[in-house]
XYZ file of C-alpha atoms in Angstrom:
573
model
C -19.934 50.021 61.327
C -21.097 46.589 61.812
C -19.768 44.666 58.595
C -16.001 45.299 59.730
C -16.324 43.988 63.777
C -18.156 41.366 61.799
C -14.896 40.662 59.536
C -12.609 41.573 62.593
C -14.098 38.382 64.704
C -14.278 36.338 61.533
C -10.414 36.876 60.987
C -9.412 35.896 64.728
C -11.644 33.307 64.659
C -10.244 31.575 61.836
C -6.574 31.930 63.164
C -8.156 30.726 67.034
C -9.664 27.841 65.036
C -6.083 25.624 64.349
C -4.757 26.703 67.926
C -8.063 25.116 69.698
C -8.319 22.033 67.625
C -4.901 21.051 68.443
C -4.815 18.724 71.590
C -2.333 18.466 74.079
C -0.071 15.764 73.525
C 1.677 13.279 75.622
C 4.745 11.582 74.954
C 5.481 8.322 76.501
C 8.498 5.801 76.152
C 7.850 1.419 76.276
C 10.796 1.616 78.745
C 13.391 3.770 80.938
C 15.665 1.039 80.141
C 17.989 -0.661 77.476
C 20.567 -2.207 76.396
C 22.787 -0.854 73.471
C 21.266 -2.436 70.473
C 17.964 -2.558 71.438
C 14.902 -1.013 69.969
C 12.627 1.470 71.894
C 9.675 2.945 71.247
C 8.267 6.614 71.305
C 4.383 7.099 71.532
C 2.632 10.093 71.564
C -0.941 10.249 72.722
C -3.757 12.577 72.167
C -7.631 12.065 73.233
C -8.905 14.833 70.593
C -7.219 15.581 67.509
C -5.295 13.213 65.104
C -1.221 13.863 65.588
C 0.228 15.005 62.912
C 3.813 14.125 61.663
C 6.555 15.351 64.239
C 9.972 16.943 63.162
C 12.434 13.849 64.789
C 15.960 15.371 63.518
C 16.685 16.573 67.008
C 17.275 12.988 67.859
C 19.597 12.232 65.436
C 22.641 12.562 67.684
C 21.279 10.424 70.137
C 19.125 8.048 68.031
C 18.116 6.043 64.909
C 14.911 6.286 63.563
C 14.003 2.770 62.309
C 10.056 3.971 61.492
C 6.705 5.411 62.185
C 3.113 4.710 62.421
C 0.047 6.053 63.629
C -3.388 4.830 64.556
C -6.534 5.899 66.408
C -7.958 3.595 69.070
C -11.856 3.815 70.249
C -13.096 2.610 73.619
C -16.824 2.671 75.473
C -16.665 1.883 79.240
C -19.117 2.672 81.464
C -20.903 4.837 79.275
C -18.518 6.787 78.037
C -16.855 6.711 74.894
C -13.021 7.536 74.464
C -10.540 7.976 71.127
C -7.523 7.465 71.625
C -5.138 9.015 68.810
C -1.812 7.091 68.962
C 1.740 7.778 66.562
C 5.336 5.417 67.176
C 8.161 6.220 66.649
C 10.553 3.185 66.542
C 14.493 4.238 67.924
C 17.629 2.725 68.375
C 20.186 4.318 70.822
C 23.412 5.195 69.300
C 25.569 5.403 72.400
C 25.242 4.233 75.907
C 24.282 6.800 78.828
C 21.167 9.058 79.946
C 19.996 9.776 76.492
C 17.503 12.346 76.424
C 14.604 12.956 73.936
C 13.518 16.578 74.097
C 10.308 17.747 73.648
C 9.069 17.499 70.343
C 7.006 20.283 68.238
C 3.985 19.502 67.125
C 1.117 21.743 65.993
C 1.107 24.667 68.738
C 2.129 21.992 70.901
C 5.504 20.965 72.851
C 5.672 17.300 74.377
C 7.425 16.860 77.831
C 10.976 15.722 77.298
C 11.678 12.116 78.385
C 14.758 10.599 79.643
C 16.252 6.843 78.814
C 19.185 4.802 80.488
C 21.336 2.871 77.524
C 23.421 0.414 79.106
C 25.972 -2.383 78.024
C 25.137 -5.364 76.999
C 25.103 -7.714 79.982
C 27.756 -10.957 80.181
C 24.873 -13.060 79.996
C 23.986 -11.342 76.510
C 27.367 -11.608 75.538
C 27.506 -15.654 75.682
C 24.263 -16.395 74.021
C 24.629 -18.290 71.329
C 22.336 -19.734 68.920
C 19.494 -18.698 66.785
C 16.819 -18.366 69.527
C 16.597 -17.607 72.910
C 14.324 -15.766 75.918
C 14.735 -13.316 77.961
C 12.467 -12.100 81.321
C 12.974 -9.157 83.110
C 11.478 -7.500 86.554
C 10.899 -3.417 86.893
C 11.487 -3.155 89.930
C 13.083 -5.771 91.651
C 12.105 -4.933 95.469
C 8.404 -3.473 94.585
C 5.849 -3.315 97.946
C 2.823 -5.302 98.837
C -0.254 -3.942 96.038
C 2.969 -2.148 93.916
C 2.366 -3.003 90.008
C 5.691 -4.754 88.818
C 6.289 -4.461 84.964
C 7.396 -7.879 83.473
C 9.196 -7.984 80.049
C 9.294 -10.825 78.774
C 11.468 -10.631 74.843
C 11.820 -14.050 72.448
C 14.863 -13.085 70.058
C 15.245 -15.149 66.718
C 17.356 -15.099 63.592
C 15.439 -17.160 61.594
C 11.982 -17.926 60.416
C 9.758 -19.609 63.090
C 6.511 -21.796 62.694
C 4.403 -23.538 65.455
C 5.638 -20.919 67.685
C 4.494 -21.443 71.654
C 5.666 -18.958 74.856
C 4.307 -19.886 77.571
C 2.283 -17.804 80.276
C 4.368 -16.814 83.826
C 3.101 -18.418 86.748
C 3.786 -16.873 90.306
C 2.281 -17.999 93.189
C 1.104 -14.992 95.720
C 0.838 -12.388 92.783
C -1.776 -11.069 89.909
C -0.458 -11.543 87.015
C -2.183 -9.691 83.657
C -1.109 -9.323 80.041
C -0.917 -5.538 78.983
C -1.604 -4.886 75.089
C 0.007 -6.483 72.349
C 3.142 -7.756 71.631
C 6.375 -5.550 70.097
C 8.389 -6.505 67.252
C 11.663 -4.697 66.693
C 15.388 -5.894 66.326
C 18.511 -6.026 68.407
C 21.940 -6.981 68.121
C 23.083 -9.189 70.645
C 27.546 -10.882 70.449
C 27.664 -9.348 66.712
C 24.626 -10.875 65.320
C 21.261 -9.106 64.388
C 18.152 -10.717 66.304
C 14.672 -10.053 65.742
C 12.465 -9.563 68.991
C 9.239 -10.280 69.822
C 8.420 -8.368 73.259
C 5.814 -9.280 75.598
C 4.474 -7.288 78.791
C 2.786 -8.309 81.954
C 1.525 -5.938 85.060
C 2.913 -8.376 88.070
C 0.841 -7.322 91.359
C 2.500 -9.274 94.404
C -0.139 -9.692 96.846
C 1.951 -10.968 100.131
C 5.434 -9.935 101.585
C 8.417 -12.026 101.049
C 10.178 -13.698 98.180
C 8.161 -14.882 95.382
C 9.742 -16.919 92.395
C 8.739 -17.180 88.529
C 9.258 -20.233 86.726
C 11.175 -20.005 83.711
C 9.358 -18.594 80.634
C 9.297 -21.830 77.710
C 9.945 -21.313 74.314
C 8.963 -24.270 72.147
C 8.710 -24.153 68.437
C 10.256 -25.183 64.526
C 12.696 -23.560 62.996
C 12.295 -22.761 59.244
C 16.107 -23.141 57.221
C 15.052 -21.098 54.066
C 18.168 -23.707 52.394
C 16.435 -26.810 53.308
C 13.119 -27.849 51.032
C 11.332 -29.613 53.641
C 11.054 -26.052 55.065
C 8.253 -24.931 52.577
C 6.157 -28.093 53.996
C 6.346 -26.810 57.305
C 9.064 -29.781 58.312
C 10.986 -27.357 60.332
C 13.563 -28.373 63.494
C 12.152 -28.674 66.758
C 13.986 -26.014 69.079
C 13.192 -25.087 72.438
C 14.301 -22.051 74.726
C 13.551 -20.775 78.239
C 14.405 -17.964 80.039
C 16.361 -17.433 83.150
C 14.229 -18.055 86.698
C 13.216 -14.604 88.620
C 12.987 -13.913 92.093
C 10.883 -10.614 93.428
C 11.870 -9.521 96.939
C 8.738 -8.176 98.333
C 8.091 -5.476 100.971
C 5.689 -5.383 102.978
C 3.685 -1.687 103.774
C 6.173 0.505 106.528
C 4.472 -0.243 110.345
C 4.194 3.599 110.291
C 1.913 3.581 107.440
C -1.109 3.929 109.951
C -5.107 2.984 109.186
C -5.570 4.610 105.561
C -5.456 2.463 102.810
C -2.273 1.528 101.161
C -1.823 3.307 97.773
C 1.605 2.414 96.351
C 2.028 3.852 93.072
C 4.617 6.055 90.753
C 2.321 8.611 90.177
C -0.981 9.578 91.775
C -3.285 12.889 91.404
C -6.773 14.585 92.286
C -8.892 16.781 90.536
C -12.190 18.182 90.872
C -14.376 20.314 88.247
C -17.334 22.038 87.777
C -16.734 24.620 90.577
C -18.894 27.745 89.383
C -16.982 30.732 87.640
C -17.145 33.532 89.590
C -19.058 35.601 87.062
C -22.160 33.153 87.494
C -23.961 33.349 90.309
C -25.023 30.124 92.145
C -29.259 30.756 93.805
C -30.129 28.689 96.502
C -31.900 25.930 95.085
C -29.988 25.819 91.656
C -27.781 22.836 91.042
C -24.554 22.335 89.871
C -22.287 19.620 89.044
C -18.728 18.828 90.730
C -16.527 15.700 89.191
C -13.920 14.681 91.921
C -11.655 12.317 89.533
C -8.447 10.696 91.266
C -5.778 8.937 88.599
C -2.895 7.014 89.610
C 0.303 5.545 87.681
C 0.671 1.615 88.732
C -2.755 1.250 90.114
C -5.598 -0.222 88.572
C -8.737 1.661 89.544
C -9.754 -1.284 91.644
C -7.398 -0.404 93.953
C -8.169 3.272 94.398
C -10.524 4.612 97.132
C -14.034 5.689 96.440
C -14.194 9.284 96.258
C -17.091 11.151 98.205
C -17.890 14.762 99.204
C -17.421 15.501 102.981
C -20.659 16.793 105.032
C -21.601 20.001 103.002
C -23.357 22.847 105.501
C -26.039 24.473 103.938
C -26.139 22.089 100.666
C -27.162 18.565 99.746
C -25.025 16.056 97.782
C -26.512 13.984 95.384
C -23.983 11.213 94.275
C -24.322 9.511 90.477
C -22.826 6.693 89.039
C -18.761 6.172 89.461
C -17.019 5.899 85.832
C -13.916 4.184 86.746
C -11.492 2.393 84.044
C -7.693 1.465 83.167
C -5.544 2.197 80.247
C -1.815 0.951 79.799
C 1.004 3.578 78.345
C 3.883 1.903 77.755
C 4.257 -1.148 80.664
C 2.085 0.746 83.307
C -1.435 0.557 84.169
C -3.233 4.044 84.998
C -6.178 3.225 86.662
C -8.841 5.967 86.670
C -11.751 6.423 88.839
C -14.118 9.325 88.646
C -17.179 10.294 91.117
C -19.814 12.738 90.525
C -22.438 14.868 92.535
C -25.498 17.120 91.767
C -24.792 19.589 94.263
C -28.001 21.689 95.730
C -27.626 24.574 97.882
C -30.445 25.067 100.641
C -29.203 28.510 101.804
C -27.947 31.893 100.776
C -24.651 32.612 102.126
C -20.923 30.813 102.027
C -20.865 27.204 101.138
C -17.503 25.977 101.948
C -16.709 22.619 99.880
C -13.728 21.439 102.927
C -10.788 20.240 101.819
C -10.049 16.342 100.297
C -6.609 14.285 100.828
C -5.781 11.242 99.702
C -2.678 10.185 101.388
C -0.193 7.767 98.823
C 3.285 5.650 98.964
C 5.655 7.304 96.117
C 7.677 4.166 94.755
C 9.827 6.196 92.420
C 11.462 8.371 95.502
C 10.393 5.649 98.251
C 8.547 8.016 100.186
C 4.916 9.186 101.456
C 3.179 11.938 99.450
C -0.315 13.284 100.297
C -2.471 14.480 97.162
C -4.821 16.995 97.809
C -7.988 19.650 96.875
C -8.012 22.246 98.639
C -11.220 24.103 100.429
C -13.160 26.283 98.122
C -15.904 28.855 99.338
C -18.611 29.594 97.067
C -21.311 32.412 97.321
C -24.687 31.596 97.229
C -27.680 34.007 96.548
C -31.074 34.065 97.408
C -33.257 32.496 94.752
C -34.592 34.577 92.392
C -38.016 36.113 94.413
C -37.105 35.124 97.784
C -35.925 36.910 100.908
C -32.761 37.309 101.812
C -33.277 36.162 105.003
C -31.589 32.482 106.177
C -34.132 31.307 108.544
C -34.674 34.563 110.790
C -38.561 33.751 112.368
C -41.336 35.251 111.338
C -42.485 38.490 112.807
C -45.407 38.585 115.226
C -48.707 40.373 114.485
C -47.568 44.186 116.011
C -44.272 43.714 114.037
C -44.087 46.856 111.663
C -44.596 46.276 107.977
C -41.621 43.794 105.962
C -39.791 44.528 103.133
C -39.299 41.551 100.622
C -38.088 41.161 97.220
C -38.911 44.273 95.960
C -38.450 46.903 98.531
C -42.164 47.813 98.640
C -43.784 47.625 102.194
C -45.940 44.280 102.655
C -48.345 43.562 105.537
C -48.084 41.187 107.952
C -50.186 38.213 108.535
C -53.588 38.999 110.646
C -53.977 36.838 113.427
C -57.443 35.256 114.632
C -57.900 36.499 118.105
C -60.214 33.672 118.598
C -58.380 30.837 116.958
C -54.999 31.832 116.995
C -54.180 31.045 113.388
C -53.456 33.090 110.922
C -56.520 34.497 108.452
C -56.442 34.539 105.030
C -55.242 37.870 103.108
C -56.634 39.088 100.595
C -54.154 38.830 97.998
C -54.392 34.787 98.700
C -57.621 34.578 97.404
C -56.683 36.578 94.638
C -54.391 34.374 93.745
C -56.788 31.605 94.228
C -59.358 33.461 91.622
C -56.619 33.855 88.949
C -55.714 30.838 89.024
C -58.915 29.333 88.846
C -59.667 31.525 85.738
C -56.542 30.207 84.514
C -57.673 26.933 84.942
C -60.852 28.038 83.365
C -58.975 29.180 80.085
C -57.259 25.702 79.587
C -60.153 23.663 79.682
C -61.751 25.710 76.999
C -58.511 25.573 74.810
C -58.395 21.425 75.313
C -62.468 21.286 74.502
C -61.519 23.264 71.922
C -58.343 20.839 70.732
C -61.021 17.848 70.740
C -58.610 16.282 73.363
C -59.973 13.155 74.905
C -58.868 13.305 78.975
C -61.789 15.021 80.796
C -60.974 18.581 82.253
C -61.209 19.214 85.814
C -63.704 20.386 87.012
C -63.497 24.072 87.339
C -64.025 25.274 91.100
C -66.234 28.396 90.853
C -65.958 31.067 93.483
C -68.707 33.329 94.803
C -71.421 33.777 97.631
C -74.125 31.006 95.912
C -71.197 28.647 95.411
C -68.136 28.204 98.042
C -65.541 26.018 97.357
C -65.357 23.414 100.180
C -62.021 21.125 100.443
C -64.009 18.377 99.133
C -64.408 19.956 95.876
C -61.058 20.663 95.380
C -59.785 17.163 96.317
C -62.551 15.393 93.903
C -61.024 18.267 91.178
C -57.767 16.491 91.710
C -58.421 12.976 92.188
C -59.931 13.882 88.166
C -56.875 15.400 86.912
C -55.368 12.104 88.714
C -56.581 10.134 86.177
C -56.255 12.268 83.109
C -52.698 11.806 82.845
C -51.930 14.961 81.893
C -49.050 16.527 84.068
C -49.766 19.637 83.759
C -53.513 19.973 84.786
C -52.351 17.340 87.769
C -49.979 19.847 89.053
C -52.245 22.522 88.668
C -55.186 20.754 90.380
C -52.848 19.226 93.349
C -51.484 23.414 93.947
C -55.499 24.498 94.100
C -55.844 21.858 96.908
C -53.376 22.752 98.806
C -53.793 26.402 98.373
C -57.181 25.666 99.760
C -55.310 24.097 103.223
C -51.705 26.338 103.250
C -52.937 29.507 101.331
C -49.153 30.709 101.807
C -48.164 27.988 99.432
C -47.323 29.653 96.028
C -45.688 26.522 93.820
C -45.450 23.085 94.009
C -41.938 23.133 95.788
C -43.273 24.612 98.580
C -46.128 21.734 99.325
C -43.703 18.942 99.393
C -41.190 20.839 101.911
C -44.081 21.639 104.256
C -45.768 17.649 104.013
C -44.177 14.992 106.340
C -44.506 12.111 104.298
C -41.590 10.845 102.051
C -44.093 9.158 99.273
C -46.044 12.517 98.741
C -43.021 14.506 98.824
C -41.413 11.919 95.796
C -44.540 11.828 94.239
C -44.386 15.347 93.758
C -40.828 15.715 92.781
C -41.566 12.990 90.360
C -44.607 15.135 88.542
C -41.974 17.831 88.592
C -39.277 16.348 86.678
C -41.767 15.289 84.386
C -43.286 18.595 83.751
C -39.638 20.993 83.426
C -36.968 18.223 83.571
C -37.754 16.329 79.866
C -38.735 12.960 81.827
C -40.344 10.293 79.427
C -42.951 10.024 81.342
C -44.937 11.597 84.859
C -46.007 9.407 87.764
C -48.831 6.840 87.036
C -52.617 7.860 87.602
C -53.063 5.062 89.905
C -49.834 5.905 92.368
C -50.857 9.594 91.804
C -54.487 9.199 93.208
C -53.045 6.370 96.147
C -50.225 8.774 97.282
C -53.012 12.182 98.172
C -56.061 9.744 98.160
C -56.115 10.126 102.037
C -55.409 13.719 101.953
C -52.103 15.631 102.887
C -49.677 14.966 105.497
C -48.570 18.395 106.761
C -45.885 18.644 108.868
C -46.299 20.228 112.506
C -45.308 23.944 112.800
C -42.036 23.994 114.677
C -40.505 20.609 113.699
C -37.266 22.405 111.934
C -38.176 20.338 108.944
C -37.819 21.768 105.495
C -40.847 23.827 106.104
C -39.161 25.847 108.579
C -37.072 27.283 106.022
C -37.225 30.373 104.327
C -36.968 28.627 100.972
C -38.031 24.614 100.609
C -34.922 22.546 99.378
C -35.637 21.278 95.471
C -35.814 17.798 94.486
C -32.897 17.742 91.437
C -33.255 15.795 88.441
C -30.541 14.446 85.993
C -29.437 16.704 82.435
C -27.846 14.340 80.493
């Protein structure tokens, strides 16, 4: 009965396998504008899978496909590496109009359709004459203060060029940064075929008010295949500039308020890593949550730093922002991503509140708010611990507890003379097991031939009681053995000999006062369960407890207080 589930899964695997591996894909276009004639571009993108060859004949009513190519791109900022899988598609409009490309099959994938304005030649395109001239262009004209203006700037020739200079655009009170490579396609301009050489700039203005761009300069040789002197590089001198621009800038609406000023065409949040609701989250149990924030027009400069809001009943720890930019088609998208090792510190609900991000919508010239809503997340006790979340301790004619597992356990004894609690006697059988554990490894490492001296075992019995000093001169040895393990062990024993409540390692450092012990510890930790290279040095080991431990008082409402100590997280990577 086995073989055929076996066979079953093996056959819906193999027909899952070609639906996975295909990536979404996007679909972008070099412009929303042009003019009859001109060449446009079609890119699809995909950050996973190679894109294989579309079907184009639904755009043969609207277009001409001139060509196609593909390519892969690879990237490694901040750490993280990123493929970019790229295929053009090279189109001429047929007609003027809102042509529209619709979405394209490819794979088990459909692209989003796209739309693109074909207008008329202008009158200035109509009366240029000659075999080379420039072009510059603005998109948009009227942009905002911090608003990413795309500048096209487009040399058209109909002959071969050499010694070919364009210079750089120049405007004083704006940012002004080359995006990718240049274009080449062709155009017809008065009846005459031209080919193009496209260039594209991201123009940030950075005051209100109108700023002006000096002409762009052509200056170069043309090549008359007809004339011999050509071959020898003896070409005409020619020279060409474009028309001067003006941007009329706008500064941020007075109502705009304090938050910071994100103009852009498109701007979204996310946030992952929440926990599924089939895995249970324990107090004390990390997780990770990504809050990532992307926006069309903005470099990631620009974008606000991301951070959690005050978490009840958890602690946040933040890591290291990956932030970056990438350019599809003249746009910057400017990506910024935080993330957090979140640890919760109590059982119960642990509401992550709501984030906002509040943004200036160029495209429909109004304000948009982006948001994450709240989510509440469940949190259990951790695995051996009480339910409770911080109820006090019951007094000495309290009846009996139940904990963990139902089963009736006594409460402390108090000293009628002292006032302090005495010693049970499953404590000290604790104590003697793990001293014969402790027993047991030093015979296995004499055994091993290992070199770092054991620690010396603390015996128990009426002829030989252990005193605190022996247990701290047990440690202070296991100190300087280096080895993490029989350190830990040794540090416990001593502070089992002090606390005898204390059961792990966790538990010291959320009852001690002092930051450097309580790091110390977490330190020895990570380097005994978290894969660290390497533990905490003898020599800061031994400093850090040389003086004994710093306890905190009963009462403060520190971490000891708690019914379960908070845990010191370390990095997976």
């Amino acid at each position: 009965m086995i073989r055929p589930w076996r066979s079953l899964v093996a056959i819906l695997w193999l027909a899952l396998v070609p639906m996975l591996a295909q990536a979404a894909v996007r679909a972008t276009l070099d412009r929303s504008t042009a003019h009859l004639g001109e060449t446009v571009t079609l890119n699809l993108h995909s950050d996973t899978a190679p894109i294989s060859a579309p079907d184009l004949s639904v755009l043969n009513q609207d277009f001409q496909v001139l060509g196609q190519s593909s390519g892969t791109t690879r990237s490694f900022v901040n750490g993280k590496s990123t493929v970019d899988y790229s295929y053009g598609v090279a189109l001429r409009p047929l007609h003027e109009g809102t042509l529209q490309i619709p979405p394209l099959t490819i794979g088990n994938e459909q692209t989003q359709p796209l739309t693109l304005e074909v207008t008329a030649p202008s009158a200035a395109d109509a009366d240029v004459h000659g075999p080379v001239f420039v072009e510059a262009r603005f998109d948009p004209q009227h942009p905002y203060v911090g608003q990413q203006v795309a500048l096209s700037v487009k040399l058209y020739y109909t002959t071969n060029l050499a010694n070919a200079s364009l210079s750089d655009p120049a405007i004083d009170g704006a940012d002004v940064n080359r995006l990718g490579n240049d274009t080449d396609y062709q155009a017809q301009r008065n009846g005459r075929t031209y080919n193009v050489i496209e260039r594209r700039y991201a123009v940030v203005p950075q005051k209100a008010g109108a700023l002006t761009m000096a002409p762009i300069v052509f200056q170069g040789d043309l090549l008359d295949p007809n004339d011999p002197n050509s071959f020898l590089g003896m070409g005409s001198p020619v020279q060409a500039q474009s028309n001067a621009l003006t941007l009329q800038v706008q500064a941020a609406p007075a109502s705009w308020g304090p938050s910071a000023w994100l103009p852009a065409r498109q701007l979204t949040l996310g946030l992952d890593g929440l926990p599924d609701a089939g895995m249970p989250v324990r107090v004390g149990q990390p997780f990770n949550l990504t809050l990532r924030i992307d926006a069309i027009g903005l470099s990631f400069e620009a974008l606000p730093d991301l951070t959690l809001p005050t978490l009840d009943g958890a602690t946040a720890y933040p890591d290291k922002p990956v932030t970056g930019n990438r350019v599809d088609g003249g746009w910057i998208i400017g990506h910024r991503e935080h993330r957090f090792a979140i640890v919760p510190g109590r059982a119960g609900s642990l509401t992550l509140p709501a984030i906002t991000v509040k943004w200036w919508n160029v495209v429909t010239d109004q304000p948009e708010t982006a948001t994450i809503p709240a989510h509440t997340i469940q949190v259990l006790p951790a695995i051996g611990a009480t339910a409770s979340t911080g109820a006090p301790a019951p007094a000495a004619s309290a009846p009996a507890a139940t904990v963990g597992t139902g089963r009736p356990q006594a409460p402390h004894a108090i000293d009628s003379g002292t006032g302090r609690p005495t010693r049970s006697p499953w404590m000290w059988t604790a104590l003697v097991l793990g001293v014969l554990w402790l027993f047991t490894l030093v015979a296995l490492l004499l055994r091993r031939g290992r070199s770092p001296r054991p620690v010396k075992s603390v015996r128990t019995g009426p002829d030989a009681p252990v005193t605190p000093k022996d247990r701290r001169e047990a440690f202070l040895r296991a100190a300087r053995s280096g080895d993490t393990g029989t350190q830990a062990h040794a540090l416990l024993v001593w502070a089992q000999g002090e606390r005898p409540g204390l059961r792990h390692l966790e538990a010291v450092a959320a009852a001690l006062d002092s930051q450097e012990q309580r790091a110390m510890i977490a330190t020895l930790e990570r380097a005994r369960y978290g894969g660290a290279a390497a533990g905490p040095s003898p020599a800061a080991l031994e400093a850090a407890f040389v003086h004994g431990f710093a306890w905190r008082e009963a009462g403060t409402g520190g971490p000891a207080d708690e019914p379960l100590p908070p845990l010191y997280p370390f990095k997976l990577r």
